[in-house]
Coordinates of C-alpha atoms and ligand atoms in Angstrom, one line a residue:
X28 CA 99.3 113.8 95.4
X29 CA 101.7 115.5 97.9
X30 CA 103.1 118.6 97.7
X31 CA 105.2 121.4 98.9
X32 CA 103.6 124.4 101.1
X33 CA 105.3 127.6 101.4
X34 CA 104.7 130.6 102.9
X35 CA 107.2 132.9 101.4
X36 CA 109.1 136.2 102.5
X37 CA 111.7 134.7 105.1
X38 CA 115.1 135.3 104.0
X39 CA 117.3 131.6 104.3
X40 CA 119.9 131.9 107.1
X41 CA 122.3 129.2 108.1
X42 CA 123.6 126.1 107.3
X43 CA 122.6 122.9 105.3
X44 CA 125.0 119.7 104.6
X45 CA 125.2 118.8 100.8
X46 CA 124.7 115.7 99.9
X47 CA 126.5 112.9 97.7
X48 CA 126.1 113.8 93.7
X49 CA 123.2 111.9 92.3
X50 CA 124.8 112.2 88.5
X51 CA 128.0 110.4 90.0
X52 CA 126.0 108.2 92.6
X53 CA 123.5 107.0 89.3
X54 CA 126.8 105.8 87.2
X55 CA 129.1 104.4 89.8
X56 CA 125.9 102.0 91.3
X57 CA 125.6 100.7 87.7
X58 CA 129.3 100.6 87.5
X59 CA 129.8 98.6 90.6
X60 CA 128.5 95.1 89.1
X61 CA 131.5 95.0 86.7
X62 CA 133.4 92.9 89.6
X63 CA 132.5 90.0 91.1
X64 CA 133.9 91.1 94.4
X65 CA 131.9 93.4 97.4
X66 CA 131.9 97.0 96.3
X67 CA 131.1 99.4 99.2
X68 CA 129.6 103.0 98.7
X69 CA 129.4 106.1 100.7
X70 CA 127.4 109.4 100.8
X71 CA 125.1 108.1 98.3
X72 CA 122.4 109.9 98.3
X73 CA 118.5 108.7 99.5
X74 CA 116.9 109.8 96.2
X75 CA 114.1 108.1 94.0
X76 CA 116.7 108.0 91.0
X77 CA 119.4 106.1 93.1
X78 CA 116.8 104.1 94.8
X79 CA 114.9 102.5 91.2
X80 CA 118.3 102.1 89.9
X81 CA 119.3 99.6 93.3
X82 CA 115.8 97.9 92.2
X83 CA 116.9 97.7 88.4
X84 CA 120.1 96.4 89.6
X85 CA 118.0 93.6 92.2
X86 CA 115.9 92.6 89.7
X87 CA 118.9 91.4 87.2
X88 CA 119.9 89.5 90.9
X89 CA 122.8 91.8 91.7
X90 CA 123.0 91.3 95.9
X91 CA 122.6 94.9 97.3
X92 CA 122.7 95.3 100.4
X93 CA 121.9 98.7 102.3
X94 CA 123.8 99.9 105.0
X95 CA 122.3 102.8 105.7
X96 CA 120.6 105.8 103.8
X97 CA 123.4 106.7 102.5
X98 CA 125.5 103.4 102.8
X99 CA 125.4 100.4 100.5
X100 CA 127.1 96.9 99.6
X101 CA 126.3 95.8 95.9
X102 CA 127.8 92.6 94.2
X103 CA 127.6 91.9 91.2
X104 CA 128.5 88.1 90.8
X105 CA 125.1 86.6 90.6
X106 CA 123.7 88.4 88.0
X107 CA 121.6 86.1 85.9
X108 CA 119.8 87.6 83.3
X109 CA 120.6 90.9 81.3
X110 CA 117.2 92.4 80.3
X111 CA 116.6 95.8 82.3
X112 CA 112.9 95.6 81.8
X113 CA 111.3 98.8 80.7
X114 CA 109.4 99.6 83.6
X115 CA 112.7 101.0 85.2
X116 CA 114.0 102.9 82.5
X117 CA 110.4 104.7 82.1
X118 CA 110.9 106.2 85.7
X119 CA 114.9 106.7 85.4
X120 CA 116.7 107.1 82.2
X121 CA 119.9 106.6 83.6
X122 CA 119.7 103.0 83.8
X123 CA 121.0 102.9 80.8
X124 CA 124.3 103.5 82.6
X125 CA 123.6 99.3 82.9
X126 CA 124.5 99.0 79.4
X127 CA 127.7 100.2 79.5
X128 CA 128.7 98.1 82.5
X129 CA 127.1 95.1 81.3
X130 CA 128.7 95.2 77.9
X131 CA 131.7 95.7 79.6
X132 CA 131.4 93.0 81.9
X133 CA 129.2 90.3 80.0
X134 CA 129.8 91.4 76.3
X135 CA 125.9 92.0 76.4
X136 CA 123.3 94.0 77.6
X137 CA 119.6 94.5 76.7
X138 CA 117.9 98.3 78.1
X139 CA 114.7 99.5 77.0
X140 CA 115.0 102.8 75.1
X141 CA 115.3 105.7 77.0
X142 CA 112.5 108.0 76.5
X143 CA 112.6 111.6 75.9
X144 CA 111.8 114.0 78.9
X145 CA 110.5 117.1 79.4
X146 CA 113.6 119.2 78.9
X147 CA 114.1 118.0 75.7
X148 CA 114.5 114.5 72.9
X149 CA 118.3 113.2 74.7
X150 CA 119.0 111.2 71.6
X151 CA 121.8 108.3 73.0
X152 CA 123.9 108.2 69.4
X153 CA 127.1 108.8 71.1
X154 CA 126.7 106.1 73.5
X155 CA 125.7 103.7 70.4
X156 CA 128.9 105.0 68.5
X157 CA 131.1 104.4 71.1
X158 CA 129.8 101.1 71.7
X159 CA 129.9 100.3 68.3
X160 CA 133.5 101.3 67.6
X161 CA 134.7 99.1 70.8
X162 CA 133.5 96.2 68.6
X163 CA 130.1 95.9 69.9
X164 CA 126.8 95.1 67.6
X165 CA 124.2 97.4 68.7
X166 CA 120.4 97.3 67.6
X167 CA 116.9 98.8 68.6
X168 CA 114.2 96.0 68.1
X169 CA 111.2 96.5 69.9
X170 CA 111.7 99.6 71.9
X171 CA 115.4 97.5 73.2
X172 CA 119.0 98.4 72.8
X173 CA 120.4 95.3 72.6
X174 CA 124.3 95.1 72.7
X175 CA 126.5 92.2 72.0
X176 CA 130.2 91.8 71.7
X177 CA 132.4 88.6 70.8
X178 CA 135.1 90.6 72.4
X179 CA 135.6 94.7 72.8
X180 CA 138.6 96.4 71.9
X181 CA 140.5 99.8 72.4
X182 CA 139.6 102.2 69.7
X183 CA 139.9 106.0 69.1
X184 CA 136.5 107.5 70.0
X185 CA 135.5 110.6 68.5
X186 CA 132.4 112.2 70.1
X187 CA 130.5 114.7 67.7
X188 CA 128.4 116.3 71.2
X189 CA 130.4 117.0 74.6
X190 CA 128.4 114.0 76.5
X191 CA 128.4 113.3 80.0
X192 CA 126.0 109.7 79.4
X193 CA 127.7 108.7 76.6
X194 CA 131.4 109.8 77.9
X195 CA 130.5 107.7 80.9
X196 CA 128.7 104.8 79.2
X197 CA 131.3 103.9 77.0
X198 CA 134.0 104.7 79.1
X199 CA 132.2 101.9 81.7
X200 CA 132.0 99.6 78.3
X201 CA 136.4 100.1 77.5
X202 CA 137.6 99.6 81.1
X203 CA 137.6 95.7 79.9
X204 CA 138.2 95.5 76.5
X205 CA 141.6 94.7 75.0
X206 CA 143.8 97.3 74.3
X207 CA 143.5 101.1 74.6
X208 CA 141.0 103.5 73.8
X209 CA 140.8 106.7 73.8
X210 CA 138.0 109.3 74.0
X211 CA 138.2 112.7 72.7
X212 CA 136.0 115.8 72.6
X213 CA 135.1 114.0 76.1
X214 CA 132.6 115.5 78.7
X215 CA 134.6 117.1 81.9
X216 CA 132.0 117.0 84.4
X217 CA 133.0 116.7 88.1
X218 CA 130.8 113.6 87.9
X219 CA 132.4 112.4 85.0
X220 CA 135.8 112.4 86.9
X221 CA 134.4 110.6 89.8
X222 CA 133.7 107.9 88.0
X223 CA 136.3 107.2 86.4
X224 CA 138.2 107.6 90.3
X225 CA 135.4 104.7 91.2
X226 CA 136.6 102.7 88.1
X227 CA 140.5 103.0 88.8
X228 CA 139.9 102.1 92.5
X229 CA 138.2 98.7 91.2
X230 CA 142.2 98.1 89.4
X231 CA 140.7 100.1 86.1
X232 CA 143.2 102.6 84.2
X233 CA 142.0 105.7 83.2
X234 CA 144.2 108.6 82.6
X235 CA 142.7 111.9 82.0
X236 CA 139.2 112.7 83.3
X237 CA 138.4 116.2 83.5
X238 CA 139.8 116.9 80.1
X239 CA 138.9 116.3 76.9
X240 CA 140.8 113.8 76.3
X241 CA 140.4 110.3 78.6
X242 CA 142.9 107.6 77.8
X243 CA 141.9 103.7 79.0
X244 CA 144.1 100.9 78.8
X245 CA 141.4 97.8 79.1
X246 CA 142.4 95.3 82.0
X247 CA 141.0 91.7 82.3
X248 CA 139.0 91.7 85.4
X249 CA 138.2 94.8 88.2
X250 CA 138.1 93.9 92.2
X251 CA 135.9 95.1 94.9
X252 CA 136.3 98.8 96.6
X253 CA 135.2 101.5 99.1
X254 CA 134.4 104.5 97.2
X255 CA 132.7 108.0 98.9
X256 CA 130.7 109.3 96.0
X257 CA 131.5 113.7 96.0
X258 CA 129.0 116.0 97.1
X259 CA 125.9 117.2 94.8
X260 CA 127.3 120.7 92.7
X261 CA 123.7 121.0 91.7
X262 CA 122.1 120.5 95.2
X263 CA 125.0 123.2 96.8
X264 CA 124.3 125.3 93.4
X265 CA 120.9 125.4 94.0
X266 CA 120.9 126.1 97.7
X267 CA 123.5 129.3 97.1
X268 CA 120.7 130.5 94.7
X269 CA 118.2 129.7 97.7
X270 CA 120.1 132.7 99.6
X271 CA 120.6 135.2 96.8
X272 CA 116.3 135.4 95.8
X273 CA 115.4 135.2 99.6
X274 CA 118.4 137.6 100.4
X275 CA 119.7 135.5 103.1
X276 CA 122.7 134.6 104.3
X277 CA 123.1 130.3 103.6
X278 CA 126.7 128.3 104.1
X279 CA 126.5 125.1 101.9
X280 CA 128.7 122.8 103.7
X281 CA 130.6 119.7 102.4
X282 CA 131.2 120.9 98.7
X283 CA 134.3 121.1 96.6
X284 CA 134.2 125.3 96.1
X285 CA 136.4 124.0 93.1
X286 CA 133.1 122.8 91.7
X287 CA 130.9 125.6 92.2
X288 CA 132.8 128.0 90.7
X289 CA 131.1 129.2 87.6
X290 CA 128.0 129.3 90.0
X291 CA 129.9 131.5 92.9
X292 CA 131.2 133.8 89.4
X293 CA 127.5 134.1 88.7
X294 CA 126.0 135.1 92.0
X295 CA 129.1 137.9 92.8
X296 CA 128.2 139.0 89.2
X297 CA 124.4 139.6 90.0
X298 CA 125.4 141.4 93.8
X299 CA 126.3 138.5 96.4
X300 CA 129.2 138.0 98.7
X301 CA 131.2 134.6 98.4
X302 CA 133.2 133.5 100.8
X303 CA 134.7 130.3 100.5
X304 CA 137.0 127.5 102.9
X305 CA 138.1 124.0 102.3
X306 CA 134.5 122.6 102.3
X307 CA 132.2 125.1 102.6
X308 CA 130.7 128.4 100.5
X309 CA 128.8 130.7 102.5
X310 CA 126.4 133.1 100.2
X311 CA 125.8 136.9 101.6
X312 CA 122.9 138.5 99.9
X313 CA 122.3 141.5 101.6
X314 CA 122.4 144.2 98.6
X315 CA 119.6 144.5 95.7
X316 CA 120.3 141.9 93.3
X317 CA 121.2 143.3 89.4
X318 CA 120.9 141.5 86.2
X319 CA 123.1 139.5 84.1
X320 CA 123.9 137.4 81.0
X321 CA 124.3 134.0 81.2
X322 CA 124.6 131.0 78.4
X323 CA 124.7 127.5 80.1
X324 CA 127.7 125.0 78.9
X325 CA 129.4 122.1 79.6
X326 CA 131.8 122.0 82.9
X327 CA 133.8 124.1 83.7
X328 CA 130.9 126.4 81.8
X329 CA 127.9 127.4 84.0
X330 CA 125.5 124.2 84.7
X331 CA 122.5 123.9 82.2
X332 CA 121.3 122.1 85.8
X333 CA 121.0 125.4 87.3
X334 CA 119.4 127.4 84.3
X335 CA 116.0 127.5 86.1
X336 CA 117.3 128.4 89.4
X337 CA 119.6 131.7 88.1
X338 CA 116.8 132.4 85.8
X339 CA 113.6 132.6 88.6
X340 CA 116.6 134.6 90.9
X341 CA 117.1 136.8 87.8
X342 CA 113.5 137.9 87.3
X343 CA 113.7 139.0 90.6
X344 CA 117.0 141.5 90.7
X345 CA 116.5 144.9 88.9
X346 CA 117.3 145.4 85.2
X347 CA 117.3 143.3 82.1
X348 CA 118.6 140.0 82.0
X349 CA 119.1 136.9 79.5
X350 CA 119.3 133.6 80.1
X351 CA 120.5 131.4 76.9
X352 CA 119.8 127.3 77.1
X353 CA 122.7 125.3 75.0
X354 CA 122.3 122.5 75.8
X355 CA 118.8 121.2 76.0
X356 CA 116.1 122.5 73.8
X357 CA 112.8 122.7 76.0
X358 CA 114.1 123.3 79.4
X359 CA 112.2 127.0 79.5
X360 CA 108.9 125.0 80.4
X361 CA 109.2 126.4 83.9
X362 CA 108.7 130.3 82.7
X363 CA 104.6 129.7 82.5
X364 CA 104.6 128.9 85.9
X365 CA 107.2 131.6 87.0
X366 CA 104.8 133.9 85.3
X367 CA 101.6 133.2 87.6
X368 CA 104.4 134.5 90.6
X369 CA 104.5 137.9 88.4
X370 CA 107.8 137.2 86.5
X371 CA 108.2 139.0 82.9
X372 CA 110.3 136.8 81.5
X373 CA 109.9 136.0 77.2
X374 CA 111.2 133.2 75.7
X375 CA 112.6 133.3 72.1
X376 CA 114.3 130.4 70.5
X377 CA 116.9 129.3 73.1
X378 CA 117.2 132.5 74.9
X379 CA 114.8 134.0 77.9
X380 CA 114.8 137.8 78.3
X381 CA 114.5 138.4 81.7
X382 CA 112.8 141.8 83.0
X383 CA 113.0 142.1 86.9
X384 CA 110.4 143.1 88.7
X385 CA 109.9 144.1 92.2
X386 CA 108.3 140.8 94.0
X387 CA 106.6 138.0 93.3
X388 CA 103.1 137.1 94.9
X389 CA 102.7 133.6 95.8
X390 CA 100.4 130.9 93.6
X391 CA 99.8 127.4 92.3
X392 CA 102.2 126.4 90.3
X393 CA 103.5 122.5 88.8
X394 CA 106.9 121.1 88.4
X395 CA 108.0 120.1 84.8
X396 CA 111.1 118.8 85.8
X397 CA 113.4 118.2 88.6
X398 CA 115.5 121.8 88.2
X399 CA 112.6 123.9 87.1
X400 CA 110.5 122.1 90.4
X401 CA 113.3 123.3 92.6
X402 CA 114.1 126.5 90.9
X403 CA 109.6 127.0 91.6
X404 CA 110.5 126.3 95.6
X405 CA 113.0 129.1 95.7
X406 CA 110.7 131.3 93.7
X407 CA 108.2 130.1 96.4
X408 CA 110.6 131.2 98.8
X409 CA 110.8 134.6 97.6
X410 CA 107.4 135.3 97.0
X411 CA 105.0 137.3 99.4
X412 CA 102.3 134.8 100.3
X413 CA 101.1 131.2 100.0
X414 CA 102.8 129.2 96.9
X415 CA 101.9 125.5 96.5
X416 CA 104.0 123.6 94.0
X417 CA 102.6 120.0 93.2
X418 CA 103.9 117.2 91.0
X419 CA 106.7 117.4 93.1
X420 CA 108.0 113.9 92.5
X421 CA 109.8 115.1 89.8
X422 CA 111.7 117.4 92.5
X423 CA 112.5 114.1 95.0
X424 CA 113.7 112.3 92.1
X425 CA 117.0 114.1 92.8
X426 CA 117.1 116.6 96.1
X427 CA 116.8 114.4 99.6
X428 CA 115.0 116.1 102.1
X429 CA 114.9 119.4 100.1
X430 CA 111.8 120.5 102.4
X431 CA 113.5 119.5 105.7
X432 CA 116.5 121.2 104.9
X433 CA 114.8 124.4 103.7
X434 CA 113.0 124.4 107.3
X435 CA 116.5 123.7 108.5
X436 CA 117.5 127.0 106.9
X437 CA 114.4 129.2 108.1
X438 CA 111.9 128.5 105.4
X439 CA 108.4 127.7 106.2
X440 CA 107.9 125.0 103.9
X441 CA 105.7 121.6 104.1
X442 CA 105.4 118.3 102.3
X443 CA 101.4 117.8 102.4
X444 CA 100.0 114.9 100.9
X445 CA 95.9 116.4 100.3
X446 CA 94.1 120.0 100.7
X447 CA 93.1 118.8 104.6
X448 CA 96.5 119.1 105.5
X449 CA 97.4 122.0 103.2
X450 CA 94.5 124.3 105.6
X451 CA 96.1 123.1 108.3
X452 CA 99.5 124.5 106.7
X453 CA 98.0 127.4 106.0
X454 CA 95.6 128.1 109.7
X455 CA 98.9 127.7 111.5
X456 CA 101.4 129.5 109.8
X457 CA 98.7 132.4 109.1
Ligands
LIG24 C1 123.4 114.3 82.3 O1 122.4 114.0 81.3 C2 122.7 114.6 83.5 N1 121.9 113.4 84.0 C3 121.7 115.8 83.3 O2 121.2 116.1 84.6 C4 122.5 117.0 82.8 O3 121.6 118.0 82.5 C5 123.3 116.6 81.6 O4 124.1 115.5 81.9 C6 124.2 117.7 81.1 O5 125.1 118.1 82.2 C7 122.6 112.4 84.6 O6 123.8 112.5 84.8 C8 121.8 111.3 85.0 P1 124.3 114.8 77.9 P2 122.9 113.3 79.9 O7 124.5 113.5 77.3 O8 124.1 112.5 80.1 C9 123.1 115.6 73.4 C10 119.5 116.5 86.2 O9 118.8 117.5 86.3 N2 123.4 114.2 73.2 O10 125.5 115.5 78.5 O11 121.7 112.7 79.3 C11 121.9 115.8 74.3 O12 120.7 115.8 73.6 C12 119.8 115.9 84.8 O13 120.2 115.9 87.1 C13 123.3 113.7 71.9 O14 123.0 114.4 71.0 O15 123.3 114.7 79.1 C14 122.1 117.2 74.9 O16 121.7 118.2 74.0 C15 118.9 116.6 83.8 N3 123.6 112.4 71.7 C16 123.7 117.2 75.1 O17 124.2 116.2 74.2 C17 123.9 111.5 72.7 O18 124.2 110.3 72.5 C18 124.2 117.0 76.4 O19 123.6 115.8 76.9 C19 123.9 112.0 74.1 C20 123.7 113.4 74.3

């Protein structure tokens, strides 16, 4: 089972590229079979969630074609069959984006149930609502959602829980109904906006994304496109909060600062420098970090992505802190782990209370998710010693390279696939 190596104490210095947004890259892929045409799609990023999705999409006989690693051609007018079998939406959730597309497109769609995961149940009754008030029969039967429509039209959608999936989903499903709809209490993600950008460059018309209020007048068919999906605000987020617990000094380059700023708010709050220019943010963390409050909220509110990452850099700068989750309700699994590094941090509810303390030592810790894995690297980073985090599948499910990149940044960091090779990690970096 591989995992990461590190052999903490070096503070990150330099540079690192960020990639495209896999939260953006996940809905415009499903997206892109609504036309018949050739839709063409840069800076997507090489992750295992983009890379099952293309198979999901394959397997329904969408033509995708990659260009490169970050480069690919999808069409979408051979589809011939409308099942998403289960197997793909056990290992990605987000196929579910399908649903919305194919509704849209087709007027069916059939998508195994979504599981929970491990940061908490991610119930999909907003996306069934707004399905259901385009015109749409919806039904569970057998672990399936299956969706059918005689025809969809424009409604006024109500959603009772800012959603990013279900703002998405049936935003996907009204771009080809009759009529207008409208969504209110809509999610305002940066990911959210960019694919509603993807939609209106395929000849869809969406007014307002970003607010909370996004206004779709339905259009018959949509045409091909180029589309560059925007770079990851959770990747850049994450590698800012690399160079704050490791005390380095890290420029994230090809971001939207825009993007990051509750993030950049956060880290000058706890003792960094930010400086920021057109595409870059370059993180200075050269004084002893102090503590802080933080409650995680919907954009433009600070990412409930990077609640593990402020919180392991938290229990690391001096003083009390507290860390409040809002919107998942088990994404605190990471804190046992944090713990075996020497963190004091108690959980209560939907709060952690953070106690800094001087250092961690390294251990063996395990990823429960794909932000706590990542927010364990950093810790890693930080930590005097050999760490070794495993299960880290969860963490490749949405960071490319994250390993090479750290090395890229001064970390000494491997990807070791059995305990021969983690020796030999550990005899040469001594
Ligand atoms: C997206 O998940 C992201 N995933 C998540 O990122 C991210 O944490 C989340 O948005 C919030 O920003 C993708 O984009 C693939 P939600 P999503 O619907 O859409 C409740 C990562 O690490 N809810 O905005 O599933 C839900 O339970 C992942 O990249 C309902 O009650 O999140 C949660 O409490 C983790 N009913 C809240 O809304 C619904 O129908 C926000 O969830 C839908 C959601």
């Amino acid at each position: 089972m591989e995992k990461y190596a590190i052999r903490g104490g070096n503070p990150l210095v330099g540079e690192v590229e960020i990639g495209g947004a896999k939260n953006a890259a996940l809905a415009i892929l499903a997206a892109a079979v609504m036309t018949d045409e050739t839709v063409l799609i840069e800076n997507m990023p090489d992750v295992r969630d983009t890379n099952i999705l293309l198979q999901a999409m394959e397997s329904i006989g969408t033509i995708v074609e990659r260009v490169d690693r970050h480069t690919v051609k999808i069409n979408g007018s051979q589809i011939h069959n409308l099942v998403i079998s289960d197997g793909y939406v056990k290992k990605i959730r987000a196929s579910y984006y399908l649903i919305g597309a194919l509704l849209g497109k087709y007027k069916r769609a059939e998508v195994a149930l979504p599981g929970g995961c491990d940061i908490g149940s991610r119930p999909i009754d907003q996306h069934i609502k707004g399905w259901k008030a385009l015109g749409a029969n919806v039904k569970i039967e057998h672990g399936l959602i299956i969706t059918q429509a005689d025809s969809l039209k424009g409604s006024h959608i109500y959603m009772d829980v800012v959603s990013v999936g279900a703002t998405i989903n049936v935003m996907m499903a009204a771009v080809m109904a009759e009529g207008q709809t409208i969504i209110e209490n809509a999610a305002k993600e940066p990911h959210v906006v960019d694919v509603a950008n993807f939609l209106n460059s395929m000849g869809a018309n969406i007014k307002g994304a970003g607010t909370d209020v996004i206004r779709i007048k339905g259009t018959e068919r949509l045409h091909g496109t180029e589309y560059v999906i925007i770079p990851d605000q959770i990747e850049a987020g994450t590698f800012m909060f690399s160079a704050a617990i490791t005390k380095g000094d890290v420029t994230v380059k090809n971001v939207i600062p825009k993007h990051l700023e509750s993030i950049s708010a956060k880290l000058v709050e706890i003792g960094c420098e930010i400086e920021e220019s057109d595409d870059a943010v370059r993180v200075v963390a050269s004084k002893p970090l102090t503590h802080t409050k933080v409650k995680t909220l919907p954009y433009p509110g600070f990412p409930t992505d990077m609640q593990p990452q402020i919180a392991a850099t938290l229990a690391l700068a001096g003083g009390a802190s507290m860390v409040t989750e809002s919107i998942f309700e088990n994404r605190f699994k990471y804190v046992d782990e944090l713990t075996k590094m020497g963190a004091d941090i108690k959980v209560e509810g939907n709060t952690a209370f953070i106690s800094g303390v001087k250092k961690f030592t390294g251990a063996n810790v395990s990823s429960p998710d794909l932000r706590a894995g990542a927010a364990l690297v950093i810790a890693g980073l930080a930590a005097e010693g050999f760490t070794v985090v495993d299960d880290i599948k969860y963490i490749e499910r949405g960071y490319e390279d994250f390993h090479l990149k750290l090395q890229g940044l001064g970390a000494v960091i491997e990807r070791v696939e059995d305990d021969r090779e983690l020796q030999k990690f550990k005899f040469k970096v001594g």
